[in-house]
PDB file of C-alpha atoms in Angstrom:
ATOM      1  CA  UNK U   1       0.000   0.000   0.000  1.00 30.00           C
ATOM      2  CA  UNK U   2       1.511   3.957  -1.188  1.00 30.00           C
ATOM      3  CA  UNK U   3       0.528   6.259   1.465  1.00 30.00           C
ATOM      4  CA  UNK U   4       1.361   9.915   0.140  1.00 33.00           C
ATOM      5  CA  UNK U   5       1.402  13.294   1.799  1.00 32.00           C
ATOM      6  CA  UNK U   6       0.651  16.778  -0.753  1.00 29.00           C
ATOM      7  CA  UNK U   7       2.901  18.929  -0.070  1.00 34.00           C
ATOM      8  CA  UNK U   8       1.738  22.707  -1.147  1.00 32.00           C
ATOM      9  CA  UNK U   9       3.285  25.841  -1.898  1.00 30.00           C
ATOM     10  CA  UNK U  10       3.345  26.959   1.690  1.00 30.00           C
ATOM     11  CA  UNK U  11       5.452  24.311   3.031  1.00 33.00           C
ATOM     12  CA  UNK U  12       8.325  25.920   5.169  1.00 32.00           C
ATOM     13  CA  UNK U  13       7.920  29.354   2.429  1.00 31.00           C
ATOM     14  CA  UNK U  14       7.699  27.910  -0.083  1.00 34.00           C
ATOM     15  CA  UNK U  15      10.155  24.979   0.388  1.00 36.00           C
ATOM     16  CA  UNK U  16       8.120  23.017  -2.322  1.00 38.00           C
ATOM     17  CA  UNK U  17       6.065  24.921  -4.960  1.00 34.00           C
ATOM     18  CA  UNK U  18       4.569  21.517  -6.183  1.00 35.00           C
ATOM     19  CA  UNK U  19       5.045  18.181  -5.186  1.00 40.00           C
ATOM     20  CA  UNK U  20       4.086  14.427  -3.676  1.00 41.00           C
ATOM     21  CA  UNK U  21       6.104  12.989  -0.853  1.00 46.00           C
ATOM     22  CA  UNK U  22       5.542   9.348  -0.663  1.00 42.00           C
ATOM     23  CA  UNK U  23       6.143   7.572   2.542  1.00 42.00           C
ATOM     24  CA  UNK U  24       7.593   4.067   2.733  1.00 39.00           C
ATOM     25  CA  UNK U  25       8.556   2.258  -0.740  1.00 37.00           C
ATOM     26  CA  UNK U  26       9.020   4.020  -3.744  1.00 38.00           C
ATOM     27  CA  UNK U  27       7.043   2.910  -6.763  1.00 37.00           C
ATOM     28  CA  UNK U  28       9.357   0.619  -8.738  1.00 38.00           C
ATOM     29  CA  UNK U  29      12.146   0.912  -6.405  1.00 38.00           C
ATOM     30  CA  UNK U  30      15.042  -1.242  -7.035  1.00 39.00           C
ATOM     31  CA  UNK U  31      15.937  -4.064  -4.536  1.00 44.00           C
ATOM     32  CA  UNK U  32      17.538  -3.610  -1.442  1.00 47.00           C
ATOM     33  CA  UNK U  33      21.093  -3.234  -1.227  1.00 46.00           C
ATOM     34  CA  UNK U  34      23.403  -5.920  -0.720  1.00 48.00           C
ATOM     35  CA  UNK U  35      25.139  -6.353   2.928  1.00 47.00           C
ATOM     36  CA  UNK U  36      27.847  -3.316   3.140  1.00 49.00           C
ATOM     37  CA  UNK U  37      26.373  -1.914   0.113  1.00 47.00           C
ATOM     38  CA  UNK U  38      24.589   1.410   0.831  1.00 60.00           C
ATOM     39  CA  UNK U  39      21.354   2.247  -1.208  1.00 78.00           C
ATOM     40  CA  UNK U  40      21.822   5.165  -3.415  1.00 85.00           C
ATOM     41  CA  UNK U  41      19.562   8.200  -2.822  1.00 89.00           C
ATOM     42  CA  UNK U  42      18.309   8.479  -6.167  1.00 85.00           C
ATOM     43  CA  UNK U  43      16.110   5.389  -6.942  1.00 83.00           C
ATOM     44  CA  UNK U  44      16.652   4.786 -10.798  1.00 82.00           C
ATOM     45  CA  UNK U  45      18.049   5.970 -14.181  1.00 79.00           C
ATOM     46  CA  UNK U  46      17.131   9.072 -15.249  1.00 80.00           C
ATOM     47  CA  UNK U  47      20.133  11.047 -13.176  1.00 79.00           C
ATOM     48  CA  UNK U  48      21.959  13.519 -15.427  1.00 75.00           C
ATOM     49  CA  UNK U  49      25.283  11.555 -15.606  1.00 79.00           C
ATOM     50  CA  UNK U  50      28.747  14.259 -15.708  1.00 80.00           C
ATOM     51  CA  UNK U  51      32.216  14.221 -16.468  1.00 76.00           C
ATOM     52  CA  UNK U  52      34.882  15.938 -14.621  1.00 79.00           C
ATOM     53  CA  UNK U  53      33.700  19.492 -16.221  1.00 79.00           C
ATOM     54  CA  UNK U  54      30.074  18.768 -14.999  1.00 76.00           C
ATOM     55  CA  UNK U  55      31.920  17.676 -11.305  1.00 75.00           C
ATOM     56  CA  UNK U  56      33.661  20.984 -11.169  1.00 75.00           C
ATOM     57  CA  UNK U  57      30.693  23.088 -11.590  1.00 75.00           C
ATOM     58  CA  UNK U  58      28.613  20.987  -9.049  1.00 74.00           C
ATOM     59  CA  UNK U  59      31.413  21.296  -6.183  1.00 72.00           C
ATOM     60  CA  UNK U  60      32.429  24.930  -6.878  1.00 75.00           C
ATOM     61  CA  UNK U  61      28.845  25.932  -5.476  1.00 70.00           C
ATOM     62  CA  UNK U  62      30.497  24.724  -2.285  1.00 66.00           C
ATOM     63  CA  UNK U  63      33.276  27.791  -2.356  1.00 65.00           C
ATOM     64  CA  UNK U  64      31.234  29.802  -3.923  1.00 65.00           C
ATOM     65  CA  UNK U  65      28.432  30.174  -1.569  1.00 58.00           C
ATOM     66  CA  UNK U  66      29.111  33.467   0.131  1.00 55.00           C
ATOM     67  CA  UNK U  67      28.967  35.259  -3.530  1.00 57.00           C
ATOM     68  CA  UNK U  68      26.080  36.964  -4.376  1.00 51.00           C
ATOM     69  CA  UNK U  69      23.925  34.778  -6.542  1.00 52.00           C
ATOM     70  CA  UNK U  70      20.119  33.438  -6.512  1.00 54.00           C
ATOM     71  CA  UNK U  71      19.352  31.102  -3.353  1.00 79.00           C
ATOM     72  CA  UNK U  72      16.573  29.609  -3.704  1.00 85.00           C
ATOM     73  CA  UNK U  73      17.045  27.422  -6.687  1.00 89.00           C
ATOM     74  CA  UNK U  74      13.549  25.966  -8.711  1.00 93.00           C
ATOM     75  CA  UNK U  75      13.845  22.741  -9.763  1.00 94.00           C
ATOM     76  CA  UNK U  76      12.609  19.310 -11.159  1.00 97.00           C
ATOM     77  CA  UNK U  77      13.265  15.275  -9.336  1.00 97.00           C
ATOM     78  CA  UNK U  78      14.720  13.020 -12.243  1.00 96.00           C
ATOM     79  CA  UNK U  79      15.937   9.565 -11.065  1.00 96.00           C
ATOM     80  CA  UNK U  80      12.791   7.650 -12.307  1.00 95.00           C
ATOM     81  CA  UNK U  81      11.786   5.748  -9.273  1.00 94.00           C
ATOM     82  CA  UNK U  82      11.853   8.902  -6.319  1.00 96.00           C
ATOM     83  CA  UNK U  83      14.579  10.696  -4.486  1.00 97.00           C
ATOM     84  CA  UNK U  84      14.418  10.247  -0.793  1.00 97.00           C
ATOM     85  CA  UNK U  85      14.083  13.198   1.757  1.00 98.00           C
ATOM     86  CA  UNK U  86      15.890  12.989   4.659  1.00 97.00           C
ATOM     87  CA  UNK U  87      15.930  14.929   8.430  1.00 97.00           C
ATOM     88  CA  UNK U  88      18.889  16.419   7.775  1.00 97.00           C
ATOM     89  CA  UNK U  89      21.901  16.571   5.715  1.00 97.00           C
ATOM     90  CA  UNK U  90      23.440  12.798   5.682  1.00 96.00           C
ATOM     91  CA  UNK U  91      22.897   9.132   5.193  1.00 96.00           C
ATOM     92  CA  UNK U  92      22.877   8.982   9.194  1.00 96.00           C
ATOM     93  CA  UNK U  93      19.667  11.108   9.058  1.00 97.00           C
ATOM     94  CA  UNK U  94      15.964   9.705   9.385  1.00 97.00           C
ATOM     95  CA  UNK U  95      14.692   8.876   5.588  1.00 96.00           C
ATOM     96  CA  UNK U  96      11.022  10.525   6.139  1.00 96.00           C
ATOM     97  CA  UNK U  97       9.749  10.022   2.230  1.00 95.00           C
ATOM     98  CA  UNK U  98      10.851  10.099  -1.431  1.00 96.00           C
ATOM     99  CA  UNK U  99       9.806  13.014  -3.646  1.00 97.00           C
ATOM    100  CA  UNK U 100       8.754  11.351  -7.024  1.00 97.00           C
ATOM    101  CA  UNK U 101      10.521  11.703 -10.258  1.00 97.00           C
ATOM    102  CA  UNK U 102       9.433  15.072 -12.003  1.00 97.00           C
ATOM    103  CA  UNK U 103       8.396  16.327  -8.595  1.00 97.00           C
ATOM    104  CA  UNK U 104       9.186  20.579  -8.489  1.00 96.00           C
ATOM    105  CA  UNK U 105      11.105  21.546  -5.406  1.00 96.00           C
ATOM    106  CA  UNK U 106      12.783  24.607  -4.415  1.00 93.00           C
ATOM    107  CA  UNK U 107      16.149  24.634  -2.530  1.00 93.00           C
ATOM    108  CA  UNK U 108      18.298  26.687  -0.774  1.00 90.00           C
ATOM    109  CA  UNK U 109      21.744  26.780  -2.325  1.00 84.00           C
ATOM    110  CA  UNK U 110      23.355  28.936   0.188  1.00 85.00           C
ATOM    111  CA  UNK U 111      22.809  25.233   2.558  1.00 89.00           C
ATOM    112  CA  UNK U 112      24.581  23.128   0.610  1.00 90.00           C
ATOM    113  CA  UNK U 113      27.296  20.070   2.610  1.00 92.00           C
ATOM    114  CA  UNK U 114      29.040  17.789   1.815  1.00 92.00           C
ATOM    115  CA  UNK U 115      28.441  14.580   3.349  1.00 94.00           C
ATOM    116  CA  UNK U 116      28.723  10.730   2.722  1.00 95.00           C
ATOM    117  CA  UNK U 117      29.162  10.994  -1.061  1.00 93.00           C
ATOM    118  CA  UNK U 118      26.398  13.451  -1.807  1.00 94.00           C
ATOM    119  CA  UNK U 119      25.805  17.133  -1.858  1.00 93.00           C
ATOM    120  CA  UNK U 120      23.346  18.094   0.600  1.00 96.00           C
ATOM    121  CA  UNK U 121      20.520  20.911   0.039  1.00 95.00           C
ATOM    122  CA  UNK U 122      17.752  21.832   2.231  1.00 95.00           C
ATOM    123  CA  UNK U 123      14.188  22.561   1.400  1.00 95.00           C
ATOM    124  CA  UNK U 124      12.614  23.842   4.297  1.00 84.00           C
ATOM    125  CA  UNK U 125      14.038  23.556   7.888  1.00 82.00           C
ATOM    126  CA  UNK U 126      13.697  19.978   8.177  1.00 89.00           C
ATOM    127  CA  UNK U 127      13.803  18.496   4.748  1.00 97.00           C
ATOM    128  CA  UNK U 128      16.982  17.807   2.903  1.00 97.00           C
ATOM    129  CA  UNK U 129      17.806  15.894  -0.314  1.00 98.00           C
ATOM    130  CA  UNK U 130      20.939  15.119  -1.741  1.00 96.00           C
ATOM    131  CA  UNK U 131      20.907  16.441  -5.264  1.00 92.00           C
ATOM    132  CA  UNK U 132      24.292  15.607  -6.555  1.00 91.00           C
ATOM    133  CA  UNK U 133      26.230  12.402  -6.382  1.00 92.00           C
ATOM    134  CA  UNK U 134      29.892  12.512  -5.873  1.00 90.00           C
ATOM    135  CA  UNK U 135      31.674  10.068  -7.906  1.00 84.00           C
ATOM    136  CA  UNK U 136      35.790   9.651  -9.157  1.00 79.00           C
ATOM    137  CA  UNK U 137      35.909  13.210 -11.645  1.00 74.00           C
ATOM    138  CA  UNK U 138      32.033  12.739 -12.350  1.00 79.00           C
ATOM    139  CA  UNK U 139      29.101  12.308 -10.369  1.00 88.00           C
ATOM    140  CA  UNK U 140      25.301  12.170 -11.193  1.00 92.00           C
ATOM    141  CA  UNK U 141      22.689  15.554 -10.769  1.00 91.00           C
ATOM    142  CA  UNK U 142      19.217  13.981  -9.473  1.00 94.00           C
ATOM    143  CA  UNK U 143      17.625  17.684  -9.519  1.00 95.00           C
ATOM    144  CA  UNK U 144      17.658  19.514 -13.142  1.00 93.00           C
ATOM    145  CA  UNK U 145      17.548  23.344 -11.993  1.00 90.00           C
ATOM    146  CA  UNK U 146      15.922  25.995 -13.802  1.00 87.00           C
ATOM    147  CA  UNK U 147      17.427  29.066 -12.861  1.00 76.00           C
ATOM    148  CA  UNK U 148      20.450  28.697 -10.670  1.00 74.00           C
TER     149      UNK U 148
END
């Protein structure tokens, strides 16, 4: 059984402008990880896939996040099966949903961590998502942004 949660526009100001949080499974997830094998945060393809260019970009908003820029950051979900939300920025944090793929969210860029292979960006004060995967001069973007 998918129980699911609307989350409106109001959410934290404005956190989410549109968007379904699903508690539990993901639709379609993939199977469970294998023992000492951590589950990814984005649940299937769809991740835009970089090179060591598209790497650079995604961990320069790191040192460049005291320069004036836009903050809150609009955005689409695009791993197929869900990204999951977490408590806070890290794997060790309580999962508490998955937004589903093409889901709009809003972040705040001027949040952003590093932790446990991911970046970390909040949505409202207790909803994170990772929305970058680190990976070996590449990595994977599971939000598309619009105007950051």
């Amino acid at each position: 059984m998918r129980v699911s949660t609307k989350l409106g526009a109001g959410l934290a100001a404005g956190a989410l402008a549109w968007g379904t949080l699903t508690g539990g499974a993901v639709a379609g997830a993939q199977p469970p990880p294998q023992p000492g094998q951590q589950e990814e945060e984005g649940h299937g393809p769809g991740a835009i896939e970089v090179g060591p260019e598209g790497a650079a970009k995604a961990m320069d908003r790191l040192l460049s996040r005291d320069e004036e820029r836009s903050r809150w950051c609009r955005g689409v979900v695009l791993p197929a099966n869900g990204l999951n939300v977490r408590t806070g920025p890290g794997l060790h944090y309580r999962k508490v949903g998955a937004l589903e793929h093409g889901t709009r969210v809003w972040t705040d860029w001027d949040t952003i961590q590093r932790r446990d292979g991911y970046l970390w960006v909040r949505m409202s004060q207790r909803r994170w998502i990772a929305d970058y995967k680190l990976g070996n001069g590449n990595g994977k973007w599971y939000v598309k942004y619009f105007d950051c």
